Amino acid sequence: MSAVQSTPETREGWDGTETVSPSARARKRLSSPGASTAAIIIAVLWTLPTFGLFLSSFRPEEEIKNNGWWNWFTDPQLTLENYREVLFGSRTELSTYVINSVAITVPSVVIPVSLALLAAYAFAWMKFPFRDTLFVAVFALQIVPIQIALVPLLQIFVDVGLNGTFWPLWIAHSTFALPLAVYLLHNFMRDIPVELIEAARVDGAGHVKIFGTIMLPLIMPAIAAFCVFQFLWVWNDLLVALTFAGSTSDVAPLTARIAELVGTRGTEWHLLSAGAFVAMIIPVLVFLTLQRFFVRGLLAGSVKG
């Protein structure tokens, strides 16, 4: 009587029969022709409006205002005038606002991540009075809506003379990102085996050594995942930008300028479509660059064993 050899996708039942694991059954269903067809249809429907907007960004102004983008297939007319006007035209100068968005977004990502890493390590692996109480208080700050704090923050920035600079935007974005960053990074640090930390302490490593050589490499996926979320949030933000920066070309980000391209009657569609894709380029590049770490960061801790 031959024994049944089990595999990671199968297991032997109490009666000696071989059963398929739930993960194998789910994988089989998701790889079926029906699931693949449904995924393709959803992908096409999801990307069709984006493709239409992309095609419209290259069409002449008259064509965009007079007929839909699908008419390009019967009357193919393309031009780069929309992008030239958006980036370098005297009415738009979108290149200046792109630089402003980069100047706003990068520090607004680096500052909360740097502070949250230190705070998360302290809450996870250092003992001090009222540690748990302070952590709950930091976590509870996530429920504070950013809208109720905009006007008081604006008044403070005006009083201290920071209005009209990048500092209000950096401080506002960093402040409201810190609770989530601390909570997320703390949970990832707590998942690191305690035996690894104890072994480092036996070898004489202090908190600085443990943080730099053990924690940072292991939680890099979590850092990348938060950086992607924060980058996309700050890059696409309009409310905070309008409150603290207005529409001045010295400080205002790309989103504020694109909102103005619509015009009071929505007549600048040829510039809006081109400007939308200019605004999409950098976030797409950031996501594609950190995609591998981003997926690992989302899945980390979801599977044990």
Short mmCIF file of C-alpha atoms in Angstrom, two decimals:
data_model
loop_
_atom_site.label_atom_id
_atom_site.label_comp_id
_atom_site.label_asym_id
_atom_site.label_seq_id
_atom_site.Cartn_x
_atom_site.Cartn_y
_atom_site.Cartn_z
CA MET A 1 0.00 0.00 0.00
CA SER A 2 1.69 3.18 -1.19
CA ALA A 3 1.66 6.31 0.91
CA VAL A 4 0.26 9.54 -0.48
CA GLN A 5 2.95 12.21 -0.78
CA SER A 6 1.58 15.64 0.11
CA THR A 7 2.77 18.86 -1.49
CA PRO A 8 2.45 22.51 -0.41
CA GLU A 9 -0.76 22.70 -2.47
CA THR A 10 -2.18 19.38 -1.26
CA ARG A 11 -2.55 17.67 2.08
CA GLU A 12 -3.40 14.18 3.27
CA GLY A 13 -6.72 13.72 4.99
CA TRP A 14 -7.41 11.53 8.01
CA ASP A 15 -8.56 8.73 5.75
CA GLY A 16 -5.44 8.80 3.59
CA THR A 17 -7.02 10.65 0.67
CA GLU A 18 -5.30 13.64 -0.89
CA THR A 19 -7.18 16.95 -0.68
CA VAL A 20 -6.42 20.23 -2.40
CA SER A 21 -5.68 23.19 -0.15
CA PRO A 22 -7.94 26.29 -0.27
CA SER A 23 -5.12 28.43 -1.67
CA ALA A 24 -4.65 25.99 -4.56
CA ARG A 25 -8.37 26.02 -5.32
CA ALA A 26 -8.44 29.81 -5.26
CA ARG A 27 -5.38 29.98 -7.53
CA LYS A 28 -7.05 27.58 -9.95
CA ARG A 29 -10.23 29.65 -10.09
CA LEU A 30 -8.34 32.90 -10.60
CA SER A 31 -6.32 31.38 -13.45
CA SER A 32 -9.36 30.00 -15.25
CA PRO A 33 -10.27 31.32 -18.73
CA GLY A 34 -13.37 33.02 -17.36
CA ALA A 35 -11.42 34.94 -14.72
CA SER A 36 -8.79 35.95 -17.28
CA THR A 37 -11.47 37.19 -19.68
CA ALA A 38 -13.17 39.19 -16.92
CA ALA A 39 -9.83 40.73 -15.91
CA ILE A 40 -9.13 41.76 -19.51
CA ILE A 41 -12.59 43.34 -19.88
CA ILE A 42 -12.21 45.28 -16.61
CA ALA A 43 -8.74 46.46 -17.63
CA VAL A 44 -10.02 47.71 -21.00
CA LEU A 45 -12.99 49.52 -19.46
CA TRP A 46 -10.71 51.04 -16.81
CA THR A 47 -8.12 52.34 -19.27
CA LEU A 48 -10.49 53.45 -22.03
CA PRO A 49 -11.26 56.90 -20.55
CA THR A 50 -7.55 57.45 -19.89
CA PHE A 51 -6.75 56.54 -23.46
CA GLY A 52 -9.41 58.97 -24.67
CA LEU A 53 -7.96 61.76 -22.55
CA PHE A 54 -4.45 60.95 -23.77
CA LEU A 55 -5.58 61.04 -27.40
CA SER A 56 -7.44 64.31 -26.80
CA SER A 57 -4.28 65.92 -25.46
CA PHE A 58 -2.74 65.63 -28.95
CA ARG A 59 -5.77 66.77 -30.91
CA PRO A 60 -6.19 70.36 -32.19
CA GLU A 61 -8.27 72.71 -30.06
CA GLU A 62 -11.08 72.95 -32.61
CA GLU A 63 -11.40 69.18 -32.85
CA ILE A 64 -11.56 68.73 -29.10
CA LYS A 65 -14.33 71.31 -28.72
CA ASN A 66 -16.40 70.15 -31.69
CA ASN A 67 -16.43 66.34 -31.45
CA GLY A 68 -15.40 63.38 -29.30
CA TRP A 69 -12.00 61.74 -29.21
CA TRP A 70 -13.29 58.64 -31.04
CA ASN A 71 -13.65 60.74 -34.20
CA TRP A 72 -9.87 60.72 -34.46
CA PHE A 73 -10.03 57.26 -36.03
CA THR A 74 -11.94 58.67 -39.02
CA ASP A 75 -10.13 62.02 -39.11
CA PRO A 76 -6.65 61.54 -37.59
CA GLN A 77 -5.19 64.93 -36.66
CA LEU A 78 -2.42 65.27 -34.09
CA THR A 79 -0.47 68.24 -32.82
CA LEU A 80 2.04 69.06 -30.08
CA GLU A 81 0.74 72.62 -29.74
CA ASN A 82 -1.27 71.75 -26.61
CA TYR A 83 1.81 70.53 -24.76
CA ARG A 84 3.92 73.45 -26.00
CA GLU A 85 1.32 75.90 -24.75
CA VAL A 86 0.91 74.09 -21.43
CA LEU A 87 4.62 73.81 -20.64
CA PHE A 88 6.04 76.97 -22.12
CA GLY A 89 3.12 79.23 -23.05
CA SER A 90 2.88 82.65 -21.44
CA ARG A 91 -0.62 81.88 -20.13
CA THR A 92 0.25 78.63 -18.38
CA GLU A 93 3.99 78.08 -17.77
CA LEU A 94 3.19 74.70 -16.27
CA SER A 95 6.87 73.82 -16.03
CA THR A 96 7.20 76.31 -13.16
CA TYR A 97 4.37 74.65 -11.27
CA VAL A 98 5.86 71.20 -11.87
CA ILE A 99 9.02 72.36 -10.09
CA ASN A 100 6.87 73.77 -7.28
CA SER A 101 5.08 70.43 -6.90
CA VAL A 102 8.38 68.58 -6.67
CA ALA A 103 9.66 71.09 -4.11
CA ILE A 104 6.49 70.58 -2.05
CA THR A 105 6.15 66.81 -2.37
CA VAL A 106 9.67 65.56 -1.71
CA PRO A 107 10.12 67.24 1.72
CA SER A 108 6.51 66.38 2.60
CA VAL A 109 7.46 62.71 2.17
CA VAL A 110 10.94 62.76 3.68
CA ILE A 111 10.01 64.72 6.84
CA PRO A 112 7.16 62.49 8.12
CA VAL A 113 8.98 59.27 7.20
CA SER A 114 12.12 60.35 9.04
CA LEU A 115 10.25 61.40 12.17
CA ALA A 116 7.90 58.41 12.07
CA LEU A 117 10.79 55.92 11.86
CA LEU A 118 12.29 57.25 15.07
CA ALA A 119 8.95 57.40 16.87
CA ALA A 120 7.87 53.95 15.69
CA TYR A 121 11.11 52.37 16.91
CA ALA A 122 10.72 54.04 20.28
CA PHE A 123 7.14 52.83 20.66
CA ALA A 124 8.02 49.32 19.48
CA TRP A 125 11.32 48.51 21.21
CA MET A 126 12.01 51.08 23.92
CA LYS A 127 10.43 51.16 27.36
CA PHE A 128 9.48 54.51 28.88
CA PRO A 129 6.62 55.82 31.07
CA PHE A 130 3.17 56.10 29.44
CA ARG A 131 4.43 54.47 26.23
CA ASP A 132 1.16 52.73 25.40
CA THR A 133 -0.90 55.79 26.32
CA LEU A 134 1.14 58.03 24.05
CA PHE A 135 0.92 55.51 21.21
CA VAL A 136 -2.87 55.39 21.50
CA ALA A 137 -2.95 59.20 21.52
CA VAL A 138 -0.83 59.35 18.36
CA PHE A 139 -3.03 56.75 16.69
CA ALA A 140 -6.17 58.67 17.70
CA LEU A 141 -4.92 61.76 15.88
CA GLN A 142 -5.83 60.04 12.61
CA ILE A 143 -9.49 60.83 13.24
CA VAL A 144 -8.87 64.60 13.26
CA PRO A 145 -10.11 65.94 9.90
CA ILE A 146 -7.59 68.12 8.14
CA GLN A 147 -10.34 70.56 7.15
CA ILE A 148 -10.98 71.75 10.72
CA ALA A 149 -7.30 72.59 11.23
CA LEU A 150 -6.62 74.52 8.03
CA VAL A 151 -7.85 77.92 9.17
CA PRO A 152 -6.13 77.83 12.62
CA LEU A 153 -2.89 76.67 10.96
CA LEU A 154 -3.17 79.42 8.36
CA GLN A 155 -3.57 82.02 11.10
CA ILE A 156 -0.49 80.71 12.89
CA PHE A 157 1.59 80.79 9.72
CA VAL A 158 0.48 84.34 8.98
CA ASP A 159 1.35 85.45 12.52
CA VAL A 160 4.88 84.00 12.35
CA GLY A 161 5.51 85.31 8.83
CA LEU A 162 5.67 81.97 7.00
CA ASN A 163 2.75 82.69 4.68
CA GLY A 164 3.75 82.68 1.02
CA THR A 165 6.53 80.12 1.47
CA PHE A 166 6.80 76.33 1.19
CA TRP A 167 6.98 75.86 4.96
CA PRO A 168 3.20 75.91 5.60
CA LEU A 169 2.71 73.18 3.00
CA TRP A 170 5.56 71.06 4.34
CA ILE A 171 4.40 71.39 7.94
CA ALA A 172 0.72 70.75 7.17
CA HIS A 173 1.34 67.66 5.05
CA SER A 174 3.91 66.26 7.47
CA THR A 175 1.73 66.85 10.53
CA PHE A 176 -1.28 65.03 9.15
CA ALA A 177 0.82 62.19 7.73
CA LEU A 178 2.69 61.43 10.95
CA PRO A 179 -0.05 59.48 12.84
CA LEU A 180 -0.57 57.01 9.99
CA ALA A 181 3.17 56.72 9.36
CA VAL A 182 3.93 56.01 13.02
CA TYR A 183 1.13 53.45 13.27
CA LEU A 184 2.11 51.67 10.04
CA LEU A 185 5.84 51.52 10.73
CA HIS A 186 5.29 50.54 14.37
CA ASN A 187 3.25 47.52 13.33
CA PHE A 188 5.93 46.41 10.89
CA MET A 189 8.67 46.80 13.49
CA ARG A 190 6.71 44.78 16.02
CA ASP A 191 6.56 41.88 13.54
CA ILE A 192 10.35 41.56 13.55
CA PRO A 193 11.34 38.52 15.67
CA VAL A 194 12.41 39.50 19.16
CA GLU A 195 15.17 36.88 19.00
CA LEU A 196 16.89 38.94 16.31
CA ILE A 197 16.91 42.02 18.52
CA GLU A 198 18.09 40.10 21.55
CA ALA A 199 20.93 38.53 19.57
CA ALA A 200 22.07 41.99 18.48
CA ARG A 201 21.97 43.22 22.07
CA VAL A 202 24.04 40.24 23.22
CA ASP A 203 26.65 41.25 20.62
CA GLY A 204 26.78 44.68 22.21
CA ALA A 205 24.60 46.62 19.74
CA GLY A 206 22.73 49.62 21.08
CA HIS A 207 19.52 51.19 19.87
CA VAL A 208 21.27 53.22 17.17
CA LYS A 209 23.06 50.15 15.79
CA ILE A 210 19.92 48.01 15.88
CA PHE A 211 17.87 50.72 14.21
CA GLY A 212 20.38 51.34 11.43
CA THR A 213 21.54 47.81 10.63
CA ILE A 214 18.51 45.66 11.43
CA MET A 215 15.33 47.71 11.39
CA LEU A 216 15.82 49.87 8.32
CA PRO A 217 16.70 47.03 5.88
CA LEU A 218 13.88 44.81 7.13
CA ILE A 219 11.11 47.42 6.99
CA MET A 220 12.16 48.94 3.67
CA PRO A 221 8.99 47.59 1.95
CA ALA A 222 6.85 49.34 4.56
CA ILE A 223 8.78 52.58 4.08
CA ALA A 224 8.37 52.35 0.31
CA ALA A 225 4.63 51.62 0.63
CA PHE A 226 4.06 54.67 2.81
CA CYS A 227 6.24 56.85 0.58
CA VAL A 228 4.13 55.92 -2.43
CA PHE A 229 0.90 56.69 -0.59
CA GLN A 230 2.21 59.98 0.78
CA PHE A 231 3.75 61.05 -2.54
CA LEU A 232 0.51 60.47 -4.42
CA TRP A 233 -1.52 62.20 -1.70
CA VAL A 234 0.64 65.32 -1.61
CA TRP A 235 1.15 65.47 -5.39
CA ASN A 236 -2.60 65.31 -6.06
CA ASP A 237 -3.61 67.57 -3.16
CA LEU A 238 -5.60 70.69 -3.98
CA LEU A 239 -7.28 71.73 -0.72
CA VAL A 240 -4.10 72.33 1.30
CA ALA A 241 -2.44 73.94 -1.71
CA LEU A 242 -5.25 76.45 -2.22
CA THR A 243 -5.35 77.26 1.49
CA PHE A 244 -1.65 77.88 2.09
CA ALA A 245 -0.29 78.66 -1.38
CA GLY A 246 -3.17 80.12 -3.37
CA SER A 247 -2.39 80.52 -7.06
CA THR A 248 0.92 82.38 -6.92
CA SER A 249 3.52 80.96 -9.29
CA ASP A 250 6.23 81.14 -6.61
CA VAL A 251 4.63 78.53 -4.33
CA ALA A 252 1.47 77.06 -5.92
CA PRO A 253 1.68 73.40 -7.03
CA LEU A 254 0.64 71.85 -10.30
CA THR A 255 -2.85 70.91 -9.14
CA ALA A 256 -3.77 74.54 -8.39
CA ARG A 257 -2.70 75.65 -11.86
CA ILE A 258 -4.51 72.80 -13.62
CA ALA A 259 -7.71 73.74 -11.79
CA GLU A 260 -7.37 77.22 -13.25
CA LEU A 261 -6.94 75.85 -16.78
CA VAL A 262 -10.59 74.84 -16.83
CA GLY A 263 -11.50 78.50 -16.78
CA THR A 264 -14.66 80.06 -15.41
CA ARG A 265 -16.72 78.47 -18.19
CA GLY A 266 -14.66 75.38 -18.86
CA THR A 267 -13.35 76.51 -22.26
CA GLU A 268 -9.70 75.38 -22.00
CA TRP A 269 -10.21 71.65 -22.48
CA HIS A 270 -7.32 71.31 -24.91
CA LEU A 271 -4.95 72.65 -22.24
CA LEU A 272 -6.58 70.70 -19.44
CA SER A 273 -6.14 67.34 -21.19
CA ALA A 274 -2.45 68.03 -21.90
CA GLY A 275 -1.88 69.40 -18.40
CA ALA A 276 -3.48 66.31 -16.85
CA PHE A 277 -0.94 64.04 -18.51
CA VAL A 278 1.93 66.32 -17.57
CA ALA A 279 0.77 65.96 -13.96
CA MET A 280 0.59 62.16 -14.29
CA ILE A 281 4.13 61.57 -15.55
CA ILE A 282 6.06 61.91 -12.28
CA PRO A 283 3.59 59.93 -10.07
CA VAL A 284 3.56 57.09 -12.60
CA LEU A 285 7.36 57.00 -12.68
CA VAL A 286 7.51 56.98 -8.87
CA PHE A 287 4.99 54.14 -8.63
CA LEU A 288 6.72 52.05 -11.29
CA THR A 289 10.06 52.55 -9.57
CA LEU A 290 8.79 51.52 -6.12
CA GLN A 291 6.20 49.00 -7.33
CA ARG A 292 8.13 45.94 -6.18
CA PHE A 293 8.65 47.33 -2.68
CA PHE A 294 5.10 48.69 -2.62
CA VAL A 295 3.53 45.27 -3.22
CA ARG A 296 5.83 43.64 -0.65
CA GLY A 297 4.91 46.31 1.85
CA LEU A 298 1.19 45.74 1.38
CA LEU A 299 1.50 41.95 1.68
CA ALA A 300 3.99 41.87 4.54
CA GLY A 301 2.46 40.31 7.62
CA SER A 302 -0.56 38.96 5.74
CA VAL A 303 0.84 35.43 5.55
CA LYS A 304 2.40 33.60 8.46
CA GLY A 305 4.57 30.51 8.37
#
